[in-house]
PDB file of C-alpha atoms in Angstrom:
ATOM      1  CA  UNK W  18     -36.243  33.052  18.693  1.00  0.00           C
ATOM      2  CA  UNK W  19     -35.542  29.648  17.045  1.00  0.00           C
ATOM      3  CA  UNK W  20     -36.539  27.960  19.581  1.00  0.00           C
ATOM      4  CA  UNK W  21     -39.887  29.578  20.106  1.00  0.00           C
ATOM      5  CA  UNK W  22     -40.904  28.794  16.691  1.00  0.00           C
ATOM      6  CA  UNK W  23     -39.626  25.672  16.398  1.00  0.00           C
ATOM      7  CA  UNK W  24     -41.879  25.195  20.255  1.00  0.00           C
ATOM      8  CA  UNK W  25     -44.511  27.150  18.851  1.00  0.00           C
ATOM      9  CA  UNK W  26     -44.813  25.357  15.211  1.00  0.00           C
ATOM     10  CA  UNK W  27     -45.711  22.315  17.535  1.00  0.00           C
ATOM     11  CA  UNK W  28     -48.647  23.993  19.331  1.00  0.00           C
ATOM     12  CA  UNK W  29     -46.659  25.765  22.201  1.00  0.00           C
ATOM     13  CA  UNK W  30     -49.165  28.328  23.713  1.00  0.00           C
ATOM     14  CA  UNK W  31     -46.308  29.857  25.652  1.00  0.00           C
ATOM     15  CA  UNK W  32     -44.158  29.867  22.641  1.00  0.00           C
ATOM     16  CA  UNK W  33     -46.489  31.259  20.350  1.00  0.00           C
ATOM     17  CA  UNK W  34     -47.293  33.925  22.306  1.00  0.00           C
ATOM     18  CA  UNK W  35     -44.101  34.771  22.949  1.00  0.00           C
ATOM     19  CA  UNK W  36     -43.306  34.521  19.057  1.00  0.00           C
ATOM     20  CA  UNK W  37     -46.025  37.358  18.707  1.00  0.00           C
ATOM     21  CA  UNK W  38     -44.265  39.664  20.751  1.00  0.00           C
ATOM     22  CA  UNK W  39     -40.700  39.222  19.321  1.00  0.00           C
ATOM     23  CA  UNK W  40     -42.718  39.805  15.834  1.00  0.00           C
ATOM     24  CA  UNK W  41     -44.322  42.869  17.387  1.00  0.00           C
ATOM     25  CA  UNK W  42     -42.016  44.556  18.694  1.00  0.00           C
ATOM     26  CA  UNK W  43     -38.872  43.304  16.141  1.00  0.00           C
ATOM     27  CA  UNK W  44     -36.081  41.734  19.258  1.00  0.00           C
ATOM     28  CA  UNK W  45     -33.489  38.911  19.324  1.00  0.00           C
ATOM     29  CA  UNK W  46     -33.081  39.344  15.558  1.00  0.00           C
ATOM     30  CA  UNK W  47     -37.227  38.714  14.453  1.00  0.00           C
ATOM     31  CA  UNK W  48     -37.695  41.653  12.395  1.00  0.00           C
ATOM     32  CA  UNK W  49     -40.949  43.657  13.456  1.00  0.00           C
ATOM     33  CA  UNK W  50     -43.734  42.570  11.427  1.00  0.00           C
ATOM     34  CA  UNK W  51     -47.422  43.295  12.917  1.00  0.00           C
ATOM     35  CA  UNK W  52     -49.254  40.724  10.588  1.00  0.00           C
ATOM     36  CA  UNK W  53     -46.802  37.835  11.828  1.00  0.00           C
ATOM     37  CA  UNK W  54     -47.362  38.568  15.078  1.00  0.00           C
ATOM     38  CA  UNK W  55     -51.274  38.739  15.147  1.00  0.00           C
ATOM     39  CA  UNK W  56     -51.565  35.269  13.422  1.00  0.00           C
ATOM     40  CA  UNK W  57     -48.738  34.218  16.568  1.00  0.00           C
ATOM     41  CA  UNK W  58     -51.325  36.220  18.868  1.00  0.00           C
ATOM     42  CA  UNK W  59     -54.222  34.684  17.258  1.00  0.00           C
ATOM     43  CA  UNK W  60     -52.649  30.439  17.673  1.00  0.00           C
ATOM     44  CA  UNK W  61     -51.913  31.714  21.326  1.00  0.00           C
ATOM     45  CA  UNK W  62     -55.390  33.560  21.787  1.00  0.00           C
ATOM     46  CA  UNK W  63     -57.337  30.785  20.580  1.00  0.00           C
ATOM     47  CA  UNK W  64     -55.854  28.652  22.982  1.00  0.00           C
ATOM     48  CA  UNK W  65     -56.574  30.424  26.075  1.00  0.00           C
ATOM     49  CA  UNK W  66     -53.789  32.870  26.546  1.00  0.00           C
ATOM     50  CA  UNK W  67     -55.105  35.334  28.221  1.00  0.00           C
ATOM     51  CA  UNK W  68     -51.290  37.944  26.958  1.00  0.00           C
ATOM     52  CA  UNK W  69     -51.481  37.003  23.641  1.00  0.00           C
ATOM     53  CA  UNK W  70     -55.439  38.142  23.443  1.00  0.00           C
ATOM     54  CA  UNK W  71     -54.758  40.948  25.426  1.00  0.00           C
ATOM     55  CA  UNK W  72     -51.911  41.310  22.777  1.00  0.00           C
ATOM     56  CA  UNK W  73     -54.408  40.496  19.583  1.00  0.00           C
ATOM     57  CA  UNK W  74     -56.877  43.116  21.294  1.00  0.00           C
ATOM     58  CA  UNK W  75     -54.470  45.621  21.187  1.00  0.00           C
ATOM     59  CA  UNK W  76     -53.054  45.609  17.962  1.00  0.00           C
ATOM     60  CA  UNK W  77     -56.599  44.631  16.045  1.00  0.00           C
ATOM     61  CA  UNK W  78     -57.849  48.449  18.491  1.00  0.00           C
ATOM     62  CA  UNK W  79     -55.763  50.583  15.949  1.00  0.00           C
ATOM     63  CA  UNK W  80     -54.982  49.825  12.157  1.00  0.00           C
ATOM     64  CA  UNK W  81     -51.162  48.339  11.736  1.00  0.00           C
ATOM     65  CA  UNK W  82     -49.487  47.303   9.025  1.00  0.00           C
ATOM     66  CA  UNK W  83     -51.315  43.933   7.566  1.00  0.00           C
ATOM     67  CA  UNK W  84     -53.479  44.722  10.229  1.00  0.00           C
ATOM     68  CA  UNK W  85     -56.933  45.910   9.068  1.00  0.00           C
ATOM     69  CA  UNK W  86     -58.853  47.341  12.739  1.00  0.00           C
ATOM     70  CA  UNK W  87     -61.636  45.225  13.821  1.00  0.00           C
ATOM     71  CA  UNK W  88     -62.422  46.808  17.455  1.00  0.00           C
ATOM     72  CA  UNK W  89     -65.534  44.083  17.582  1.00  0.00           C
ATOM     73  CA  UNK W  90     -62.769  41.581  17.420  1.00  0.00           C
ATOM     74  CA  UNK W  91     -60.776  43.777  20.215  1.00  0.00           C
ATOM     75  CA  UNK W  92     -63.387  44.012  22.440  1.00  0.00           C
ATOM     76  CA  UNK W  93     -64.024  40.371  21.602  1.00  0.00           C
ATOM     77  CA  UNK W  94     -60.188  40.093  22.701  1.00  0.00           C
ATOM     78  CA  UNK W  95     -60.219  42.098  25.755  1.00  0.00           C
ATOM     79  CA  UNK W  96     -62.902  40.361  27.564  1.00  0.00           C
ATOM     80  CA  UNK W  97     -61.462  37.684  27.069  1.00  0.00           C
ATOM     81  CA  UNK W  98     -58.517  38.283  28.958  1.00  0.00           C
ATOM     82  CA  UNK W  99     -60.477  40.922  31.431  1.00  0.00           C
ATOM     83  CA  UNK W 100     -62.563  37.581  32.577  1.00  0.00           C
ATOM     84  CA  UNK W 101     -58.907  35.651  32.921  1.00  0.00           C
ATOM     85  CA  UNK W 102     -57.799  39.280  35.176  1.00  0.00           C
ATOM     86  CA  UNK W 103     -55.497  40.865  32.815  1.00  0.00           C
ATOM     87  CA  UNK W 104     -55.828  43.762  34.708  1.00  0.00           C
ATOM     88  CA  UNK W 105     -54.681  45.869  31.036  1.00  0.00           C
ATOM     89  CA  UNK W 106     -57.508  44.644  29.324  1.00  0.00           C
ATOM     90  CA  UNK W 107     -59.988  45.387  31.466  1.00  0.00           C
ATOM     91  CA  UNK W 108     -58.509  49.017  31.241  1.00  0.00           C
ATOM     92  CA  UNK W 109     -58.674  48.828  27.221  1.00  0.00           C
ATOM     93  CA  UNK W 110     -61.932  47.028  27.340  1.00  0.00           C
ATOM     94  CA  UNK W 111     -62.791  50.171  30.239  1.00  0.00           C
ATOM     95  CA  UNK W 112     -61.884  52.762  27.386  1.00  0.00           C
ATOM     96  CA  UNK W 113     -63.569  50.856  24.446  1.00  0.00           C
ATOM     97  CA  UNK W 114     -67.196  50.936  26.646  1.00  0.00           C
ATOM     98  CA  UNK W 115     -66.291  54.711  27.264  1.00  0.00           C
ATOM     99  CA  UNK W 116     -66.007  55.669  23.721  1.00  0.00           C
ATOM    100  CA  UNK W 117     -68.288  53.140  22.094  1.00  0.00           C
ATOM    101  CA  UNK W 118     -65.901  51.405  19.441  1.00  0.00           C
ATOM    102  CA  UNK W 119     -66.752  47.762  19.270  1.00  0.00           C
ATOM    103  CA  UNK W 120     -69.081  47.776  21.981  1.00  0.00           C
ATOM    104  CA  UNK W 121     -72.260  49.717  22.832  1.00  0.00           C
ATOM    105  CA  UNK W 122     -70.806  52.769  24.473  1.00  0.00           C
ATOM    106  CA  UNK W 123     -72.052  51.650  28.543  1.00  0.00           C
ATOM    107  CA  UNK W 124     -70.739  54.316  31.052  1.00  0.00           C
ATOM    108  CA  UNK W 125     -71.745  51.748  34.004  1.00  0.00           C
ATOM    109  CA  UNK W 126     -69.873  49.183  31.752  1.00  0.00           C
ATOM    110  CA  UNK W 127     -66.907  51.115  31.611  1.00  0.00           C
ATOM    111  CA  UNK W 128     -66.795  52.517  35.637  1.00  0.00           C
ATOM    112  CA  UNK W 129     -66.943  48.955  36.477  1.00  0.00           C
ATOM    113  CA  UNK W 130     -64.315  47.931  34.220  1.00  0.00           C
ATOM    114  CA  UNK W 131     -62.148  50.550  35.008  1.00  0.00           C
ATOM    115  CA  UNK W 132     -62.673  50.416  38.782  1.00  0.00           C
ATOM    116  CA  UNK W 133     -61.380  46.046  38.589  1.00  0.00           C
ATOM    117  CA  UNK W 134     -58.253  47.949  36.393  1.00  0.00           C
ATOM    118  CA  UNK W 135     -57.893  50.208  39.337  1.00  0.00           C
ATOM    119  CA  UNK W 136     -58.219  47.905  42.438  1.00  0.00           C
ATOM    120  CA  UNK W 137     -55.037  45.799  40.167  1.00  0.00           C
ATOM    121  CA  UNK W 138     -53.055  49.261  39.924  1.00  0.00           C
ATOM    122  CA  UNK W 139     -54.027  50.093  36.524  1.00  0.00           C
ATOM    123  CA  UNK W 140     -54.538  54.062  36.286  1.00  0.00           C
ATOM    124  CA  UNK W 141     -56.287  55.077  33.018  1.00  0.00           C
TER     125      UNK W 141
END
């Protein structure tokens, strides 16, 4: 985790996303900390990393320690990741459309994103 931190501090997007995972799940000697995970995911997401966009969207969809729920931002993150082909983001974005959470309820868009996710092997 130390090397990830050094690279992440220098702006390496892959290291930032990986450090976010370490904080999210508390692995490799890094304590679990959702707020710190969100910070690193945000840095990587802002640089266009689809995995970090998905992970940030997932954190913002629910209320976690130190990370308030923000459904509109969660939907935006899922959409960005979905546009890059992330199948899990497509499925999660579809759920938000189906429930009208963070985006207007739209069963047509929900069906479209569910279909796109299913084409990549994601079952919801």
